[in-house]
């Protein structure tokens, strides 16, 4: 049975990827920061079908140990802190895990599993404030956050190992992707939870940053499917993974509140203290290469994504279900 190893398996993306790979009959090994049950709730659907181990990406021996144990045919690196305020609070830790962690994985591969295939999840944060939109694989990288800088390092290092050692290494340049498994501090989940809680009478308002901020949002399950497909190619290459559509935060709010039949203007307050600076050109991905070479396209649209998130937040508050244990969409991978 072929084997996959996922670093960051307990996160939003890792949990969807684990479910996808398990559904294809593969054996899945997962690297997590901690084995505490509270941190594994996203994995509830496949917890008994995958093998987990606590791994410290800051420790080479820890990385070596799980590669030697798992003996994987494919390796996915999804680990790292992606919540921007937290990356500024802990820039050294962010870099050690997201940048040097990728280096430790690649070097362990070189020594222990040189024939395995490797997918590095990178980010649109690598583009910083681009001059042109949409962005593709040739857009200059000019990151403006510790997270973005770390992802640039991992992105270039994957290419360097590909060139020098012949390792099958690809980078998936992922634009914003969301789901009901997104942590509550992220703006999208903050919005959908607020819509649900206000509808249920649990909250009275939502304070938010810039309403005119634009992002390219897609479904996390679609994003990990592109990662999976990137390792099915004969030759390794890097791919932008995005919907290609730009929406404002206001669009997101309006859609979420419409689902619960509320007028968002009555409940939403634009709070200057929560605002981040924005570039003149929005982040929006051109995934033409992924569509052409991987035969990939997003399956879940903007409104459907928000609907899933709002419905899960309503359900979790009504039933006290674990906030991050939303079900897998059955049609993914069909």
CSV table of C-alpha atoms in Angstrom, one decimal:
chain,number,residue,atom,x,y,z
A,1,UNK,CA,0.0,0.0,0.0
A,2,UNK,CA,1.5,3.4,-0.9
A,3,UNK,CA,2.2,5.8,1.9
A,4,UNK,CA,1.9,9.6,2.4
A,5,UNK,CA,3.3,11.7,5.2
A,6,UNK,CA,1.6,15.0,6.0
A,7,UNK,CA,3.4,17.6,8.2
A,8,UNK,CA,0.7,19.7,9.7
A,9,UNK,CA,-2.0,17.0,9.4
A,10,UNK,CA,-4.1,18.4,12.2
A,11,UNK,CA,-4.6,21.8,10.6
A,12,UNK,CA,-7.4,22.8,8.2
A,13,UNK,CA,-5.6,21.8,5.1
A,14,UNK,CA,-3.9,18.7,6.6
A,15,UNK,CA,-7.2,17.3,7.7
A,16,UNK,CA,-8.8,17.6,4.3
A,17,UNK,CA,-5.8,16.2,2.6
A,18,UNK,CA,-5.7,13.2,5.0
A,19,UNK,CA,-9.3,12.4,4.2
A,20,UNK,CA,-8.7,12.7,0.5
A,21,UNK,CA,-5.7,10.4,0.5
A,22,UNK,CA,-7.3,7.9,2.8
A,23,UNK,CA,-10.3,7.8,0.5
A,24,UNK,CA,-7.9,6.8,-2.3
A,25,UNK,CA,-6.7,3.7,-0.4
A,26,UNK,CA,-3.3,5.1,0.7
A,27,UNK,CA,-1.8,4.7,4.1
A,28,UNK,CA,-1.4,8.1,5.8
A,29,UNK,CA,1.1,9.1,8.4
A,30,UNK,CA,0.8,12.5,10.1
A,31,UNK,CA,3.2,14.8,11.9
A,32,UNK,CA,1.6,17.0,14.6
A,33,UNK,CA,2.9,19.4,17.2
A,34,UNK,CA,1.2,17.7,20.0
A,35,UNK,CA,-0.9,14.6,20.6
A,36,UNK,CA,-3.3,16.4,22.9
A,37,UNK,CA,-6.9,15.4,21.9
A,38,UNK,CA,-8.1,19.0,21.8
A,39,UNK,CA,-5.6,19.7,18.9
A,40,UNK,CA,-6.8,16.8,16.9
A,41,UNK,CA,-10.5,17.5,16.6
A,42,UNK,CA,-10.4,18.2,12.8
A,43,UNK,CA,-9.2,14.6,12.3
A,44,UNK,CA,-12.2,13.0,13.9
A,45,UNK,CA,-13.4,11.4,10.6
A,46,UNK,CA,-10.1,9.6,10.0
A,47,UNK,CA,-8.4,9.5,13.5
A,48,UNK,CA,-8.5,5.7,13.6
A,49,UNK,CA,-7.3,5.3,10.0
A,50,UNK,CA,-4.0,7.3,10.2
A,51,UNK,CA,-0.8,7.0,12.2
A,52,UNK,CA,0.3,10.1,14.1
A,53,UNK,CA,3.4,11.2,15.8
A,54,UNK,CA,4.4,14.4,17.6
A,55,UNK,CA,7.2,16.1,15.6
A,56,UNK,CA,9.2,19.2,16.3
A,57,UNK,CA,10.1,20.8,13.0
A,58,UNK,CA,12.8,22.8,14.8
A,59,UNK,CA,14.6,19.5,15.5
A,60,UNK,CA,16.3,17.6,12.7
A,61,UNK,CA,16.3,14.3,14.6
A,62,UNK,CA,12.6,14.6,15.1
A,63,UNK,CA,12.1,15.0,11.4
A,64,UNK,CA,14.4,12.2,10.5
A,65,UNK,CA,12.6,9.9,12.9
A,66,UNK,CA,9.2,10.2,11.3
A,67,UNK,CA,10.6,9.8,7.8
A,68,UNK,CA,12.4,6.6,8.9
A,69,UNK,CA,9.2,5.3,10.5
A,70,UNK,CA,6.7,6.2,7.8
A,71,UNK,CA,8.9,5.4,4.7
A,72,UNK,CA,6.6,7.6,2.6
A,73,UNK,CA,6.1,7.7,-1.1
A,74,UNK,CA,4.8,11.3,-0.9
A,75,UNK,CA,5.5,14.0,1.6
A,76,UNK,CA,3.4,17.2,2.1
A,77,UNK,CA,4.6,20.1,4.1
A,78,UNK,CA,1.6,22.1,5.3
A,79,UNK,CA,3.0,23.0,8.7
A,80,UNK,CA,3.4,26.6,10.0
A,81,UNK,CA,1.7,29.5,11.6
A,82,UNK,CA,-0.4,31.3,9.0
A,83,UNK,CA,-2.3,33.8,11.2
A,84,UNK,CA,-0.5,37.1,10.4
A,85,UNK,CA,-0.7,38.8,13.8
A,86,UNK,CA,0.9,35.7,15.5
A,87,UNK,CA,3.7,35.6,12.9
A,88,UNK,CA,4.7,39.2,13.9
A,89,UNK,CA,4.5,38.3,17.6
A,90,UNK,CA,6.8,35.3,17.1
A,91,UNK,CA,8.9,36.0,13.9
A,92,UNK,CA,11.8,33.7,14.9
A,93,UNK,CA,9.6,30.8,15.7
A,94,UNK,CA,7.6,31.4,12.5
A,95,UNK,CA,10.8,31.3,10.5
A,96,UNK,CA,12.3,28.3,12.2
A,97,UNK,CA,9.2,26.2,11.5
A,98,UNK,CA,8.1,27.5,8.1
A,99,UNK,CA,11.5,28.2,6.5
A,100,UNK,CA,14.1,26.0,8.3
A,101,UNK,CA,11.4,23.3,8.9
A,102,UNK,CA,11.1,22.9,5.2
A,103,UNK,CA,14.9,22.7,4.9
A,104,UNK,CA,15.0,19.9,7.5
A,105,UNK,CA,12.3,17.9,5.7
A,106,UNK,CA,14.1,18.3,2.3
A,107,UNK,CA,17.4,17.3,3.8
A,108,UNK,CA,15.9,14.3,5.5
A,109,UNK,CA,14.3,13.3,2.2
A,110,UNK,CA,17.7,13.6,0.4
A,111,UNK,CA,19.2,11.2,2.9
A,112,UNK,CA,16.4,8.8,3.7
A,113,UNK,CA,13.7,9.0,0.9
A,114,UNK,CA,15.3,10.5,-2.2
A,115,UNK,CA,12.7,8.8,-4.5
A,116,UNK,CA,9.7,10.2,-2.6
A,117,UNK,CA,7.7,13.1,-4.0
A,118,UNK,CA,7.4,16.3,-2.1
A,119,UNK,CA,4.8,19.1,-2.1
A,120,UNK,CA,5.6,22.4,-0.3
A,121,UNK,CA,2.5,24.5,0.5
A,122,UNK,CA,3.5,28.1,0.0
A,123,UNK,CA,1.4,31.3,0.0
A,124,UNK,CA,0.2,34.3,-1.9
A,125,UNK,CA,1.8,36.2,1.0
A,126,UNK,CA,5.0,35.8,-0.9
A,127,UNK,CA,3.9,38.4,-3.4
A,128,UNK,CA,3.5,41.2,-0.8
A,129,UNK,CA,2.0,44.1,-2.6
A,130,UNK,CA,2.2,43.1,-6.3
A,131,UNK,CA,2.3,45.7,-9.1
A,132,UNK,CA,0.0,43.6,-11.4
A,133,UNK,CA,-3.0,41.5,-11.0
A,134,UNK,CA,-3.7,38.6,-11.3
A,135,UNK,CA,-0.6,36.9,-10.0
A,136,UNK,CA,0.9,33.8,-11.5
A,137,UNK,CA,4.0,31.6,-11.2
A,138,UNK,CA,6.2,34.3,-12.8
A,139,UNK,CA,5.1,37.2,-10.6
A,140,UNK,CA,8.0,38.7,-8.6
A,141,UNK,CA,8.2,37.7,-5.0
A,142,UNK,CA,8.4,40.6,-2.5
A,143,UNK,CA,7.0,39.4,0.9
A,144,UNK,CA,6.2,41.9,3.7
A,145,UNK,CA,5.6,39.5,6.6
A,146,UNK,CA,7.7,36.9,8.5
A,147,UNK,CA,5.3,34.2,7.2
A,148,UNK,CA,5.7,35.4,3.6
A,149,UNK,CA,9.5,35.6,3.9
A,150,UNK,CA,9.6,32.1,5.3
A,151,UNK,CA,7.5,30.8,2.5
A,152,UNK,CA,9.7,32.4,-0.1
A,153,UNK,CA,12.7,30.6,1.5
A,154,UNK,CA,10.8,27.2,1.4
A,155,UNK,CA,9.7,27.9,-2.1
A,156,UNK,CA,13.2,28.6,-3.5
A,157,UNK,CA,14.7,25.8,-1.4
A,158,UNK,CA,12.3,23.2,-2.9
A,159,UNK,CA,13.4,24.4,-6.4
A,160,UNK,CA,17.1,24.2,-5.3
A,161,UNK,CA,16.8,20.6,-4.1
A,162,UNK,CA,14.9,19.7,-7.3
A,163,UNK,CA,17.8,21.2,-9.4
A,164,UNK,CA,20.8,19.9,-7.4
A,165,UNK,CA,19.6,16.5,-6.2
A,166,UNK,CA,16.9,15.6,-8.7
A,167,UNK,CA,14.2,15.4,-5.9
A,168,UNK,CA,10.6,15.5,-7.2
A,169,UNK,CA,9.7,18.7,-5.3
A,170,UNK,CA,6.8,21.1,-6.2
A,171,UNK,CA,5.4,24.2,-4.6
A,172,UNK,CA,1.7,24.9,-4.4
A,173,UNK,CA,1.3,28.7,-4.2
A,174,UNK,CA,-2.0,28.8,-2.4
A,175,UNK,CA,-4.2,31.9,-2.3
A,176,UNK,CA,-6.7,32.3,0.6
A,177,UNK,CA,-8.7,29.1,1.1
A,178,UNK,CA,-11.3,28.6,3.8
A,179,UNK,CA,-13.7,26.1,5.3
A,180,UNK,CA,-15.7,25.4,8.4
A,181,UNK,CA,-12.4,24.1,9.9
A,182,UNK,CA,-10.7,27.5,9.8
A,183,UNK,CA,-9.8,28.7,13.3
A,184,UNK,CA,-12.1,31.4,14.7
A,185,UNK,CA,-9.5,34.2,14.8
A,186,UNK,CA,-9.3,34.3,11.0
A,187,UNK,CA,-11.5,37.0,9.4
A,188,UNK,CA,-13.6,34.6,7.4
A,189,UNK,CA,-14.5,32.4,10.3
A,190,UNK,CA,-14.9,35.4,12.5
A,191,UNK,CA,-17.6,36.6,10.1
A,192,UNK,CA,-19.5,33.4,9.7
A,193,UNK,CA,-19.4,32.7,13.5
A,194,UNK,CA,-20.7,36.2,14.1
A,195,UNK,CA,-23.5,35.8,11.6
A,196,UNK,CA,-24.5,32.5,13.3
A,197,UNK,CA,-24.2,33.8,16.8
A,198,UNK,CA,-26.2,37.0,16.1
A,199,UNK,CA,-28.9,35.0,14.4
A,200,UNK,CA,-29.1,32.8,17.6
A,201,UNK,CA,-29.1,35.8,19.9
A,202,UNK,CA,-25.7,35.0,21.3
A,203,UNK,CA,-24.0,38.2,20.1
A,204,UNK,CA,-25.1,41.7,19.1
A,205,UNK,CA,-22.4,43.0,16.7
A,206,UNK,CA,-19.3,42.2,14.7
A,207,UNK,CA,-16.3,44.4,14.7
A,208,UNK,CA,-14.1,44.1,11.6
A,209,UNK,CA,-11.2,45.8,9.9
A,210,UNK,CA,-11.3,47.1,6.3
A,211,UNK,CA,-14.5,46.3,4.5
A,212,UNK,CA,-12.9,47.1,1.1
A,213,UNK,CA,-10.0,44.6,1.5
A,214,UNK,CA,-10.0,42.2,-1.5
A,215,UNK,CA,-8.9,38.5,-1.5
A,216,UNK,CA,-9.1,35.5,-3.7
A,217,UNK,CA,-11.0,33.0,-1.6
A,218,UNK,CA,-11.6,29.3,-2.4
A,219,UNK,CA,-12.5,26.1,-0.5
A,220,UNK,CA,-9.6,24.4,1.4
A,221,UNK,CA,-10.7,21.0,0.1
A,222,UNK,CA,-10.3,22.1,-3.5
A,223,UNK,CA,-6.9,23.5,-2.6
A,224,UNK,CA,-5.5,20.3,-1.2
A,225,UNK,CA,-6.8,18.4,-4.2
A,226,UNK,CA,-4.6,20.6,-6.4
A,227,UNK,CA,-1.6,19.7,-4.2
A,228,UNK,CA,-2.4,16.0,-4.6
A,229,UNK,CA,-2.6,16.4,-8.4
A,230,UNK,CA,0.7,18.2,-8.5
A,231,UNK,CA,2.4,15.0,-7.5
A,232,UNK,CA,0.7,13.0,-10.2
A,233,UNK,CA,2.7,14.7,-13.0
A,234,UNK,CA,5.7,13.1,-14.8
A,235,UNK,CA,7.8,16.2,-14.1
A,236,UNK,CA,7.8,18.5,-11.0
A,237,UNK,CA,6.6,22.1,-11.4
A,238,UNK,CA,5.2,24.9,-9.3
A,239,UNK,CA,1.5,25.9,-9.5
A,240,UNK,CA,-0.6,28.8,-8.4
A,241,UNK,CA,-3.8,27.4,-6.7
A,242,UNK,CA,-6.6,30.0,-6.6
A,243,UNK,CA,-10.2,30.7,-7.8
A,244,UNK,CA,-9.1,33.6,-10.0
A,245,UNK,CA,-12.0,35.7,-8.5
A,246,UNK,CA,-11.5,38.7,-6.2
A,247,UNK,CA,-14.1,39.6,-3.5
A,248,UNK,CA,-14.1,42.2,-0.8
A,249,UNK,CA,-14.6,41.6,2.9
A,250,UNK,CA,-17.9,43.4,2.5
A,251,UNK,CA,-19.0,40.8,-0.1
A,252,UNK,CA,-18.1,38.1,2.3
A,253,UNK,CA,-20.1,39.7,5.1
A,254,UNK,CA,-23.1,40.5,3.0
A,255,UNK,CA,-23.3,36.9,1.8
A,256,UNK,CA,-22.9,35.4,5.3
A,257,UNK,CA,-25.6,37.6,6.8
A,258,UNK,CA,-28.0,37.1,3.9
A,259,UNK,CA,-27.8,33.3,4.6
A,260,UNK,CA,-29.2,33.9,8.1
A,261,UNK,CA,-31.6,36.5,6.7
A,262,UNK,CA,-30.1,39.5,8.6
A,263,UNK,CA,-29.2,43.0,7.3
A,264,UNK,CA,-25.4,43.1,7.9
A,265,UNK,CA,-25.4,46.9,8.1
A,266,UNK,CA,-27.3,46.7,11.4
A,267,UNK,CA,-24.6,44.6,13.1
A,268,UNK,CA,-21.2,45.3,11.5
A,269,UNK,CA,-18.9,48.0,12.8
A,270,UNK,CA,-15.7,48.9,10.9
A,271,UNK,CA,-13.0,49.2,13.5
A,272,UNK,CA,-9.9,51.2,12.7
A,273,UNK,CA,-7.9,49.4,15.3
A,274,UNK,CA,-8.3,46.1,13.3
A,275,UNK,CA,-7.3,47.5,9.9
A,276,UNK,CA,-4.2,46.2,8.0
A,277,UNK,CA,-2.6,48.3,5.3
A,278,UNK,CA,-3.5,47.3,1.8
A,279,UNK,CA,-1.8,47.6,-1.5
A,280,UNK,CA,-3.4,49.2,-4.5
A,281,UNK,CA,-3.4,46.0,-6.5
A,282,UNK,CA,-5.4,43.1,-5.0
A,283,UNK,CA,-4.1,39.6,-4.5
A,284,UNK,CA,-5.8,37.4,-7.0
A,285,UNK,CA,-4.4,34.3,-8.5
A,286,UNK,CA,-4.1,33.1,-12.1
A,287,UNK,CA,-4.4,29.3,-11.9
A,288,UNK,CA,-4.3,28.8,-15.7
A,289,UNK,CA,-1.2,26.5,-15.4
A,290,UNK,CA,-2.9,24.3,-12.8
A,291,UNK,CA,-6.1,24.2,-14.9
A,292,UNK,CA,-4.1,23.2,-18.0
A,293,UNK,CA,-1.5,20.8,-16.6
A,294,UNK,CA,-3.3,19.3,-13.6
A,295,UNK,CA,-6.8,19.4,-15.1
A,296,UNK,CA,-7.8,21.1,-11.8
A,297,UNK,CA,-10.5,23.6,-11.1
A,298,UNK,CA,-12.3,24.7,-7.9
A,299,UNK,CA,-15.5,22.9,-7.3
A,300,UNK,CA,-17.0,25.0,-4.5
A,301,UNK,CA,-18.0,28.6,-5.4
A,302,UNK,CA,-17.8,31.7,-3.2
A,303,UNK,CA,-21.4,31.7,-2.0
A,304,UNK,CA,-21.5,27.9,-1.5
A,305,UNK,CA,-18.3,28.1,0.6
A,306,UNK,CA,-19.7,30.8,2.8
A,307,UNK,CA,-23.0,28.9,3.1
A,308,UNK,CA,-21.1,25.8,4.3
A,309,UNK,CA,-19.3,27.8,6.9
A,310,UNK,CA,-22.4,29.6,8.2
A,311,UNK,CA,-24.4,26.4,8.4
A,312,UNK,CA,-21.7,24.6,10.3
A,313,UNK,CA,-21.4,27.5,12.8
A,314,UNK,CA,-25.2,27.5,13.3
A,315,UNK,CA,-25.0,23.7,13.9
A,316,UNK,CA,-22.1,23.8,16.2
A,317,UNK,CA,-23.6,26.4,18.4
A,318,UNK,CA,-27.0,24.6,18.5
A,319,UNK,CA,-25.5,21.2,19.3
A,320,UNK,CA,-22.2,22.2,21.1
A,321,UNK,CA,-20.4,20.2,18.5
A,322,UNK,CA,-16.6,20.7,18.4
A,323,UNK,CA,-16.0,24.0,16.5
A,324,UNK,CA,-13.4,22.6,14.1
A,325,UNK,CA,-14.8,19.1,13.5
A,326,UNK,CA,-17.0,20.0,10.5
A,327,UNK,CA,-17.7,17.1,8.1
A,328,UNK,CA,-15.9,16.5,4.9
A,329,UNK,CA,-17.7,17.4,1.7
A,330,UNK,CA,-18.5,14.0,0.1
A,331,UNK,CA,-18.2,15.3,-3.5
A,332,UNK,CA,-14.6,16.2,-3.0
A,333,UNK,CA,-12.4,13.8,-5.0
A,334,UNK,CA,-15.5,12.3,-6.7
